[in-house]
Short mmCIF file of C-alpha atoms and ligand atoms in Angstrom, two decimals:
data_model
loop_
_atom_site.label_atom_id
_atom_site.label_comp_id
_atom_site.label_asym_id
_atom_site.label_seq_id
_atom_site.Cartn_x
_atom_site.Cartn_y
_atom_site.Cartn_z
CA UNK X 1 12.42 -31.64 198.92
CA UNK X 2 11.71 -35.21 199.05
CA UNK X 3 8.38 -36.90 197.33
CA UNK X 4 8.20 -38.69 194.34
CA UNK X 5 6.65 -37.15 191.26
CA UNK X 6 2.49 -36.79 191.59
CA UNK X 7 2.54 -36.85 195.02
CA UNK X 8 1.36 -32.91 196.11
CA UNK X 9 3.00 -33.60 199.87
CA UNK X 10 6.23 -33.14 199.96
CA UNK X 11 8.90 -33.15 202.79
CA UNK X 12 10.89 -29.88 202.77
CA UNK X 13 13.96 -31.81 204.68
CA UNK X 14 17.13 -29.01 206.11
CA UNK X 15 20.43 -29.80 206.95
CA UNK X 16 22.54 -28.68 209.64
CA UNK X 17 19.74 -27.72 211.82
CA UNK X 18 20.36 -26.84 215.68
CA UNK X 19 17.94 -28.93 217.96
CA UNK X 20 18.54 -26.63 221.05
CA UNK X 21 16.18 -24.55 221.19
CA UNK X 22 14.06 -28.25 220.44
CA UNK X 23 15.11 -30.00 223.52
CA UNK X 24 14.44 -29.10 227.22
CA UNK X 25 17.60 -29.26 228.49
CA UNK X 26 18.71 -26.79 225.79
CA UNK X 27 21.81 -29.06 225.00
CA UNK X 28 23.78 -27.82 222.17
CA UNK X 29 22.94 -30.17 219.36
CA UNK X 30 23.25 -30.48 215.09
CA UNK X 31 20.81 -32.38 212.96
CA UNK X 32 21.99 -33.84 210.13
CA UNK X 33 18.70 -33.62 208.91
CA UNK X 34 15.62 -31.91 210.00
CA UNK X 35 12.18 -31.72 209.07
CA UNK X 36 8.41 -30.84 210.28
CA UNK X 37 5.24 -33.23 209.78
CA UNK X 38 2.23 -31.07 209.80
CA UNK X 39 0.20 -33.86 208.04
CA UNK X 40 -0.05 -37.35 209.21
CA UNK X 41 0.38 -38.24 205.06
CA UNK X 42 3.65 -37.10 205.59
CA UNK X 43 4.54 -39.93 207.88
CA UNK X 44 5.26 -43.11 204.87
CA UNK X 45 7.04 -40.04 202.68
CA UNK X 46 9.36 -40.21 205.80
CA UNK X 47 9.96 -43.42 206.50
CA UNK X 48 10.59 -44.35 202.71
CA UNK X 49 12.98 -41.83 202.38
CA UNK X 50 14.94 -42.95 205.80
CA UNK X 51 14.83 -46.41 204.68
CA UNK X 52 15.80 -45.92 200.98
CA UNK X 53 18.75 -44.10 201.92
CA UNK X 54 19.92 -46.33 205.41
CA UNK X 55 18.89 -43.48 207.88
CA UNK X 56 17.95 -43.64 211.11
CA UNK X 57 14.84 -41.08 212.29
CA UNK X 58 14.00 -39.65 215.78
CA UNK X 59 10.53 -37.58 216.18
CA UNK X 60 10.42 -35.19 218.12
CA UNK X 61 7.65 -33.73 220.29
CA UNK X 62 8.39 -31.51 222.84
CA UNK X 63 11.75 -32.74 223.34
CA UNK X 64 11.37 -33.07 227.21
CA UNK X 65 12.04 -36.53 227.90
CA UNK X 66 15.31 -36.72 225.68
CA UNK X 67 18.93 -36.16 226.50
CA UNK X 68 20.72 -35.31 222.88
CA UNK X 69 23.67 -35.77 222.11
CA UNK X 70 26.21 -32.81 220.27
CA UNK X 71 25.85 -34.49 216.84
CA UNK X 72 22.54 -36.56 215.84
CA UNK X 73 22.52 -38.41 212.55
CA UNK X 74 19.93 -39.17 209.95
CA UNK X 75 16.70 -37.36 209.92
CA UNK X 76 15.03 -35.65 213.12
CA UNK X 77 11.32 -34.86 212.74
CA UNK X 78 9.24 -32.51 214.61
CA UNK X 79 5.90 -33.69 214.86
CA UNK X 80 3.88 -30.34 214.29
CA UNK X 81 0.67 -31.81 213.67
CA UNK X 82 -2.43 -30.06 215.44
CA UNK X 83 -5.99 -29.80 215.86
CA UNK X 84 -8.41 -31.18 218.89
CA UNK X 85 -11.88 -33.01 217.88
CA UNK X 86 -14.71 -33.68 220.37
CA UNK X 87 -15.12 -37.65 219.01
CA UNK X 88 -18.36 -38.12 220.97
CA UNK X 89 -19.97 -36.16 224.22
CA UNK X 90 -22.59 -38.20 226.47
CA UNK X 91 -22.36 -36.67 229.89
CA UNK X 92 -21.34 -37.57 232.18
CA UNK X 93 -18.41 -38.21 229.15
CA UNK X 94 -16.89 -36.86 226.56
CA UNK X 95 -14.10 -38.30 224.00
CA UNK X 96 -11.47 -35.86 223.30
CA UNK X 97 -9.25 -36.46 220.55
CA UNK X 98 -5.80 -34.49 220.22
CA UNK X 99 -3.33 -34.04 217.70
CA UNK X 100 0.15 -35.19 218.54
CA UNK X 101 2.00 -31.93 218.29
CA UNK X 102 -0.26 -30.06 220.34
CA UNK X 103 1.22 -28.61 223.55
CA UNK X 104 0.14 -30.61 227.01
CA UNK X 105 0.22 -27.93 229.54
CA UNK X 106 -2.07 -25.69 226.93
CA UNK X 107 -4.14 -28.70 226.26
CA UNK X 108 -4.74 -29.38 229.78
CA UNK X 109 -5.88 -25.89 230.33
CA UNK X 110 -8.04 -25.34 227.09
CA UNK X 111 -9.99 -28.71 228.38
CA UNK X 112 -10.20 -27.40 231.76
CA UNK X 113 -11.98 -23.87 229.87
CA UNK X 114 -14.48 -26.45 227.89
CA UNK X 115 -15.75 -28.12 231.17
CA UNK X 116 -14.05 -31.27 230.29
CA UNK X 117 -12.52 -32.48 233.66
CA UNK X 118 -9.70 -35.38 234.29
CA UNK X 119 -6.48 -34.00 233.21
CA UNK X 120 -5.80 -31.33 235.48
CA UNK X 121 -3.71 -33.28 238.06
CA UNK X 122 -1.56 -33.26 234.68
CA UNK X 123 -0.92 -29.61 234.55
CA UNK X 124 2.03 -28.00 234.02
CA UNK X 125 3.70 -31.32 232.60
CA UNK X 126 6.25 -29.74 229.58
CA UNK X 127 6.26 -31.67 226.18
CA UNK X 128 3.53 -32.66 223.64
CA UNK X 129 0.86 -34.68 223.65
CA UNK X 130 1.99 -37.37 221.28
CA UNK X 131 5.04 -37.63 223.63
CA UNK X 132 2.75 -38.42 226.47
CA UNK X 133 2.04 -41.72 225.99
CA UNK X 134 5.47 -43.04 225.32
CA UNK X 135 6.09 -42.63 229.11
CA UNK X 136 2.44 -42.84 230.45
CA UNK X 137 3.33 -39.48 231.96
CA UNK X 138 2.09 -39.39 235.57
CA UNK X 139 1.83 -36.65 238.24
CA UNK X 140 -0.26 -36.14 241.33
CA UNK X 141 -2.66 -39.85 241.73
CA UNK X 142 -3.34 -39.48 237.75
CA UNK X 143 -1.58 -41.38 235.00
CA UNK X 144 -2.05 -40.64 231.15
CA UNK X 145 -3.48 -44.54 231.01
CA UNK X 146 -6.29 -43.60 233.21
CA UNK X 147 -7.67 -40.97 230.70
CA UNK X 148 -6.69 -42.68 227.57
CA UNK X 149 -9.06 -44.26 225.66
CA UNK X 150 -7.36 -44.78 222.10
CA UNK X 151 -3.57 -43.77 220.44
CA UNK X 152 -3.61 -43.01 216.80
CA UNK X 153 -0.84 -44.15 215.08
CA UNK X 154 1.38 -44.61 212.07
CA UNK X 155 2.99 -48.25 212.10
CA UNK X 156 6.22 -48.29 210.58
CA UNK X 157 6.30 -52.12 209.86
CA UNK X 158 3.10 -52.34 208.43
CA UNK X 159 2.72 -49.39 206.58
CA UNK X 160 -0.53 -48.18 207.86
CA UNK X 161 -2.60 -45.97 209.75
CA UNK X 162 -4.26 -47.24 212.72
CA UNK X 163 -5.39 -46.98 216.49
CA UNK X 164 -4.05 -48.84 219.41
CA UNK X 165 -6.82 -49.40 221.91
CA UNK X 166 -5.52 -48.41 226.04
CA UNK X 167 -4.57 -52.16 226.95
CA UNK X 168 -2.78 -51.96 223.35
CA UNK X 169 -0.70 -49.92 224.26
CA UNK X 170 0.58 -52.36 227.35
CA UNK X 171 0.82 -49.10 229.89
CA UNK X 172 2.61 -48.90 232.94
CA UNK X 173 4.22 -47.00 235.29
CA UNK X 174 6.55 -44.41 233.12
CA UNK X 175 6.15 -47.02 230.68
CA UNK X 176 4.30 -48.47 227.22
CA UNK X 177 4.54 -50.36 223.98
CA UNK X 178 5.89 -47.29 223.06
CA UNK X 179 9.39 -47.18 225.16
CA UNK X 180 10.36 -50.75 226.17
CA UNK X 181 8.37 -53.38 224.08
CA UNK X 182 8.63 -52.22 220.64
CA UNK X 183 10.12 -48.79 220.26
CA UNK X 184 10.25 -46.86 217.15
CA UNK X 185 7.74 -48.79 215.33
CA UNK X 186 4.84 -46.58 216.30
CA UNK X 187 4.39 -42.99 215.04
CA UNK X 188 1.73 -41.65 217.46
CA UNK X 189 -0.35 -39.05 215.46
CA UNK X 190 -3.34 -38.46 218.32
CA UNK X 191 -4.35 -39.67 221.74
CA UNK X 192 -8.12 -39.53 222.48
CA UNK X 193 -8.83 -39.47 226.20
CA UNK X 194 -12.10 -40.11 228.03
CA UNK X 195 -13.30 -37.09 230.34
CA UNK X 196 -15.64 -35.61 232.29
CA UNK X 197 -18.64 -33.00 231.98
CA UNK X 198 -19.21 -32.56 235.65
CA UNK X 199 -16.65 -31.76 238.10
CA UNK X 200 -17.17 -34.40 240.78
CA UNK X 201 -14.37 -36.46 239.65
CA UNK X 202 -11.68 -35.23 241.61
CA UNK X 203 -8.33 -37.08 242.40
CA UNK X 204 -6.81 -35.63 245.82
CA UNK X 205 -5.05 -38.25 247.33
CA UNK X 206 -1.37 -36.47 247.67
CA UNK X 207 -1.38 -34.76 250.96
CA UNK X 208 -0.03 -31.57 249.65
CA UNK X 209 -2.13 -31.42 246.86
CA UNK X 210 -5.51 -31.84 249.15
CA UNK X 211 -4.08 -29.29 251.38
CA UNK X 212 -3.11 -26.86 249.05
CA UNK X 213 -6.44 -26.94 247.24
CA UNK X 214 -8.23 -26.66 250.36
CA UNK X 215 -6.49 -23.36 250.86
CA UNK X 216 -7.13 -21.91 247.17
CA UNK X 217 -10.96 -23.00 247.98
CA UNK X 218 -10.71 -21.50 251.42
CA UNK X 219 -15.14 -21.86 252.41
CA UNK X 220 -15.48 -23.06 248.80
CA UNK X 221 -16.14 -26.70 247.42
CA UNK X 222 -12.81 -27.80 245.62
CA UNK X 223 -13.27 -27.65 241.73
CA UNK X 224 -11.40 -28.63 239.21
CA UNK X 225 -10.07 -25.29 238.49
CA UNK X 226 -8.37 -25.43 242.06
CA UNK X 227 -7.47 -28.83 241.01
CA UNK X 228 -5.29 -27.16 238.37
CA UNK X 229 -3.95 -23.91 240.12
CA UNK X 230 -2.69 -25.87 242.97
CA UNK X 231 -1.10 -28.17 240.59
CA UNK X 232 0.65 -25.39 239.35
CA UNK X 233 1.41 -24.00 242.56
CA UNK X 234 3.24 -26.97 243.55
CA UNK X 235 5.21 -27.92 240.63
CA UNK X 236 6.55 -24.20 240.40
CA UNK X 237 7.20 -24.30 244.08
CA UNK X 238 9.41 -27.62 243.09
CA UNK X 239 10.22 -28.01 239.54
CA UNK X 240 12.44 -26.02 237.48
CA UNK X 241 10.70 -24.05 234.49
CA UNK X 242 13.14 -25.59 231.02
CA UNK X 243 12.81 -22.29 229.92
CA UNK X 244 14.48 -21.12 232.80
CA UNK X 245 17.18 -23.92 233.51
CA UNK X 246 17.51 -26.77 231.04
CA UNK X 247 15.69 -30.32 232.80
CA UNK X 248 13.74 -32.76 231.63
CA UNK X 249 11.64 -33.70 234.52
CA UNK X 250 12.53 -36.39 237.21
CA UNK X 251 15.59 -37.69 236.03
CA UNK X 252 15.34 -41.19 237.74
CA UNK X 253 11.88 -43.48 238.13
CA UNK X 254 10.64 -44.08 241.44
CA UNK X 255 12.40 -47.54 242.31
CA UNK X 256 10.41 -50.54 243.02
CA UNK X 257 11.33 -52.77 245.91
CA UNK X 258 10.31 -56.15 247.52
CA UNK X 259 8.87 -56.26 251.15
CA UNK X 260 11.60 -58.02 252.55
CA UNK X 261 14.37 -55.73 250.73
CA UNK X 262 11.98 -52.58 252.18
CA UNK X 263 12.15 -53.61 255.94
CA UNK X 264 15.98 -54.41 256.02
CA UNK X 265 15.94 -50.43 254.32
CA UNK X 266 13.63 -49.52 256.83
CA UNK X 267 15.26 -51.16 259.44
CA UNK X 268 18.54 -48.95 258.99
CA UNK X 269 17.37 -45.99 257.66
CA UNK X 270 13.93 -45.14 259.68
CA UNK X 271 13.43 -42.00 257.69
CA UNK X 272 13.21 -43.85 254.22
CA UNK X 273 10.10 -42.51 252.47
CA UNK X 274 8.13 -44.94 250.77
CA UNK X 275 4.72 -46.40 249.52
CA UNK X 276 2.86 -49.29 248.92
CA UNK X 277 2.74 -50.42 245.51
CA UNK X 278 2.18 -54.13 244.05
CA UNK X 279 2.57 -56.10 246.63
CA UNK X 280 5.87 -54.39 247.60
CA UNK X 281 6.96 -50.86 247.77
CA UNK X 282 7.65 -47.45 245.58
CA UNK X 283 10.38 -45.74 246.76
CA UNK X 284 11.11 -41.67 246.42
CA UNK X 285 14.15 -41.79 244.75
CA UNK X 286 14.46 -38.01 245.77
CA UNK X 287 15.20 -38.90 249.16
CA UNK X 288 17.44 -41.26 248.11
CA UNK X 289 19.29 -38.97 245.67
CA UNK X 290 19.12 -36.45 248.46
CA UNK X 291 20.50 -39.31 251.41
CA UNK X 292 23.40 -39.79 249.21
CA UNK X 293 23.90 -35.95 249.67
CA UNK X 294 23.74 -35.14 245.95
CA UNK X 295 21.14 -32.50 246.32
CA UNK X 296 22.22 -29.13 245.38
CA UNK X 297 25.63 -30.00 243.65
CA UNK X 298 26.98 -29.03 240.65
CA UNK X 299 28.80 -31.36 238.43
CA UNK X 300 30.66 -29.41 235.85
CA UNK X 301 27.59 -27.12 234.12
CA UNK X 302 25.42 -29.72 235.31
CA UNK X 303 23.97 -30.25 238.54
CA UNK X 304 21.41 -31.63 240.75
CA UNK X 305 18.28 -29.48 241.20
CA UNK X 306 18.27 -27.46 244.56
CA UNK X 307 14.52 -28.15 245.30
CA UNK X 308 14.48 -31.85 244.17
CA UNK X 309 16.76 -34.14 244.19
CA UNK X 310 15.21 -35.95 241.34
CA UNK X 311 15.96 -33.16 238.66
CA UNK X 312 19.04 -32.51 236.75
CA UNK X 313 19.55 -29.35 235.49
CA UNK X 314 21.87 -27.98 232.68
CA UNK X 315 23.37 -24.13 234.11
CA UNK X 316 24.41 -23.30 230.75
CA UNK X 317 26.83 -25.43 228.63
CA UNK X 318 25.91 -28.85 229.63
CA UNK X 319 25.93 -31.03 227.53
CA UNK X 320 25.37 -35.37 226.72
CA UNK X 321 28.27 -36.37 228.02
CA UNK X 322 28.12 -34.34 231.34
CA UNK X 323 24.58 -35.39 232.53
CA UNK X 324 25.54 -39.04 231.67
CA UNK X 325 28.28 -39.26 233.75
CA UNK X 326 26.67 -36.98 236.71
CA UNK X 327 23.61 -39.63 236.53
CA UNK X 328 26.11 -42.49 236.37
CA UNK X 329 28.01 -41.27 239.65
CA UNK X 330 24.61 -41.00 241.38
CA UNK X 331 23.24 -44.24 240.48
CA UNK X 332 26.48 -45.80 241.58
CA UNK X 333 26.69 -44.20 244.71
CA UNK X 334 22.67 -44.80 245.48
CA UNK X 335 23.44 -48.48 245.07
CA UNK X 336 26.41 -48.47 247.43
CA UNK X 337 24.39 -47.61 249.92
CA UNK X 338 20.87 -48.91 249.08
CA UNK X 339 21.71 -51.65 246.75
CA UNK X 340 19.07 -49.96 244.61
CA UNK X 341 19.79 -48.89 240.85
CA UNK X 342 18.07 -46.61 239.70
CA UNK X 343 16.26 -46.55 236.12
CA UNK X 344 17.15 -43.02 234.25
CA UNK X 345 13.56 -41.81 232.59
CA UNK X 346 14.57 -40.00 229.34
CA UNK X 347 15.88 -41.64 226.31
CA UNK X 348 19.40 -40.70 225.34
CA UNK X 349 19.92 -40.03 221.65
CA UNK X 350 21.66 -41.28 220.08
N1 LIG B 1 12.10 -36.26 248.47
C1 LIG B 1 13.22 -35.94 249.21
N2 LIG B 1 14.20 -35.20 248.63
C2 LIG B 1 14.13 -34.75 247.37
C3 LIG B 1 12.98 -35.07 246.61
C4 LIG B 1 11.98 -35.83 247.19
O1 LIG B 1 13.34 -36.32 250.37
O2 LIG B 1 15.07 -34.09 246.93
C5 LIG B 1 11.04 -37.06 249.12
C6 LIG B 1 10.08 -36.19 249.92
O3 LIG B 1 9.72 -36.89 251.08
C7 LIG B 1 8.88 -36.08 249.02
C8 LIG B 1 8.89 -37.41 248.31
O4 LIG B 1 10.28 -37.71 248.12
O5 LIG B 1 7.71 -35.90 249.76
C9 LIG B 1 8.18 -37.40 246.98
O6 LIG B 1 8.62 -36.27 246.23
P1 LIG B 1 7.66 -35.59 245.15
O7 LIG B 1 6.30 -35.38 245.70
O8 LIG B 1 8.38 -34.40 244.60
O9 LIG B 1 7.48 -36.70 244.06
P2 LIG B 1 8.52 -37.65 243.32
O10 LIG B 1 8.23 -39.06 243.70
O11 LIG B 1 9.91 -37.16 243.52
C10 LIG B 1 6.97 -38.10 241.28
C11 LIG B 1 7.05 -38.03 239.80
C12 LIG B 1 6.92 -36.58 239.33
C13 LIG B 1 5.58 -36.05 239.78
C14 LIG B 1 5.50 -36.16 241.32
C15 LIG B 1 4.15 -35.79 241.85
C16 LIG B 1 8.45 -39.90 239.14
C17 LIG B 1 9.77 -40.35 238.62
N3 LIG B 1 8.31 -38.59 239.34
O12 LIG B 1 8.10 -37.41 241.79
O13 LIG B 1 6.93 -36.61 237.90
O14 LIG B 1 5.40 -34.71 239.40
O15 LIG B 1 5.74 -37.53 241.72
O16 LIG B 1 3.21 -36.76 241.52
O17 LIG B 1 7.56 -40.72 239.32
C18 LIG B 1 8.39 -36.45 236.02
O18 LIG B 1 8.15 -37.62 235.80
O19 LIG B 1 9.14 -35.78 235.27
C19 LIG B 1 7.82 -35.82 237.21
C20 LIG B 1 8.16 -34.59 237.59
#
């Protein structure tokens, strides 16, 4: 137990603990120490006892954006904390704010029940919502940023509560304040998004998703309900379930190139895929993964996913080591032929 005398929270803090059940990829992995936040007062009884005593700390969410190693030191905390509040509702809005440890996927879906419309192009997407953020998670023509109205947080510097406003929290693509500017200072306890009350607000600009929503409506308008089922549809059809066969999403981010560096690309390989983005273009890194002829192999009990190129799996056994070097042999031979590296999107730890 850690908490000085008087104070009624206390920290219940395990040793040994085994994260794999914790992380997505279901890497075999040993806390030093372990323990669960279920109240946001928790958060300064943490971070004085990791400072007092020279450790370092990782929170956990869901665990699916991380890449663990066998042994992690100092103190891992599982951010458990849960409950969703309707902050304000003037249709055509509502304010929606959600605990950190609360599932996304289940989030997404309880909304969707309410009649509160935005996230669903966000189905399906494993982890928690406090984890969301960190990488402005992104799926389908719908980032987190574009819901987000506030992120609650702890600040580790300052010792306080308090809430980061959207342009705060400096979001871009699989990006934030969060994961490149000034990571580990922030403790996100809730997001609070901005959605809708009537279903008119629909985001169908991927082909497949317009298509395959047009199907599940058949002589029907497209809801957001179909929205959501087709999301699902296509992200089973693509994605491996974690629970299934370890991943943690896309393993790569979409590369960004110049216009001049995309037409000598285009002009030797005519079957590049690509899209406009900022002046220049986004690249599916997919194809180039899959170009490279990496799609479908196994590395060790690692491998790269059968149905996208962008997903490494764990068969059983994987482990750290294994997906690092598979990711490094990958990168390396995508920039021997494109002259592109790309940019892995979890966080190895440590
Ligand atoms: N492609 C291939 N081979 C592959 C994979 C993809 O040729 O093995 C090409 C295909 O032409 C395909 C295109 O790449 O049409 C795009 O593929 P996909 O629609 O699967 O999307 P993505 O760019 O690979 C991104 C996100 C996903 C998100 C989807 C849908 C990143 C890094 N990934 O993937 O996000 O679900 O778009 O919006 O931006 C995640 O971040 O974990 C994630 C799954």
């Amino acid at each position: 137990m850690v908490g000085t005398t008087g104070q009624s929270l206390m920290l219940e803090v395990q040793k040994q603990v085994s994260l794999q059940a914790l992380n997505s990829f279901g890497f075999s992995s040993i806390a030093d120490s372990y323990t669960e936040i279920t109240e946001p007062s928790q958060l300064p009884l943490l971070i004085d006892y990791c400072q007092a005593h020279k450790l370092p700390w990782l929170l956990l969410g869901g665990g699916s954006n991380l890449v663990l190693s066998a042994h992690v030191p100092g103190v891992v905390a599982l951010i458990k904390l849960q409950g969703v509040d309707i902050t304000s509702l003037e249709p055509p809005y509502v304010r929606v704010r959600v605990a950190a440890g609360e599932p996304w996927h289940e989030t997404v879906s309880w909304l969707l029940s309410q009649g509160y419309y935005g996230l669903e192009n966000l189905a399906l997407i494993p982890g928690a919502v406090g984890a969301a953020p960190v990488q402005n998670i992104g799926a389908y023509g719908v980032e987190l940023k574009d819901r987000v109205t506030g992120v609650d947080v702890y600040d580790t510097l300052q010792g306080q509560f308090t809430r980061l406003s959207s342009a705060e929290c400096q979001f871009n693509y699989r990006d934030s304040l969060f994961k490149s500017v000034e990571p580990g200072r922030y403790i996100i306890t809730a997001v609070e998004f901005e959605l809708f009350t009537n279903p008119d607000h629909l985001v169908l600009n991927y082909q497949a998703l317009q298509k395959t929503c047009e199907v599940l409506a058949g002589s029907q308008v497209i809801t957001p309900r179909h929205v959501f089922d087709a999301v699902c549809q296509l992200r089973r059809n693509k994605l491996p379930d974690p629970a299934m066969l370890g991943n943690a999403g896309s393993f790569f981010k979409n590369p960004w190139v110049s216009q001049a560096k995309y037409q000598i690309l285009r002009q030797n390989f005519t079957d590049l895929v690509a899209y406009p983005d900022a002046g220049g273009y986004k690249l599916a890194a997919g194809w180039l993964i899959e170009a490279c002829g990496w799609k479908g192999k196994h590395y060790e009990k690692v491998g790269v996913y059968a149905k996208q190129s962008l997903v490494l799996v764990n068969y059983g056994g994987g482990d750290r080591e294994q997906i690092e070097s598979l990711a490094t042999q990958i990168s390396d031979s995508v920039h021997a032929v494109f002259g592109i590296w790309l940019e892995p999107e979890p966080r190895y730890y440590p």
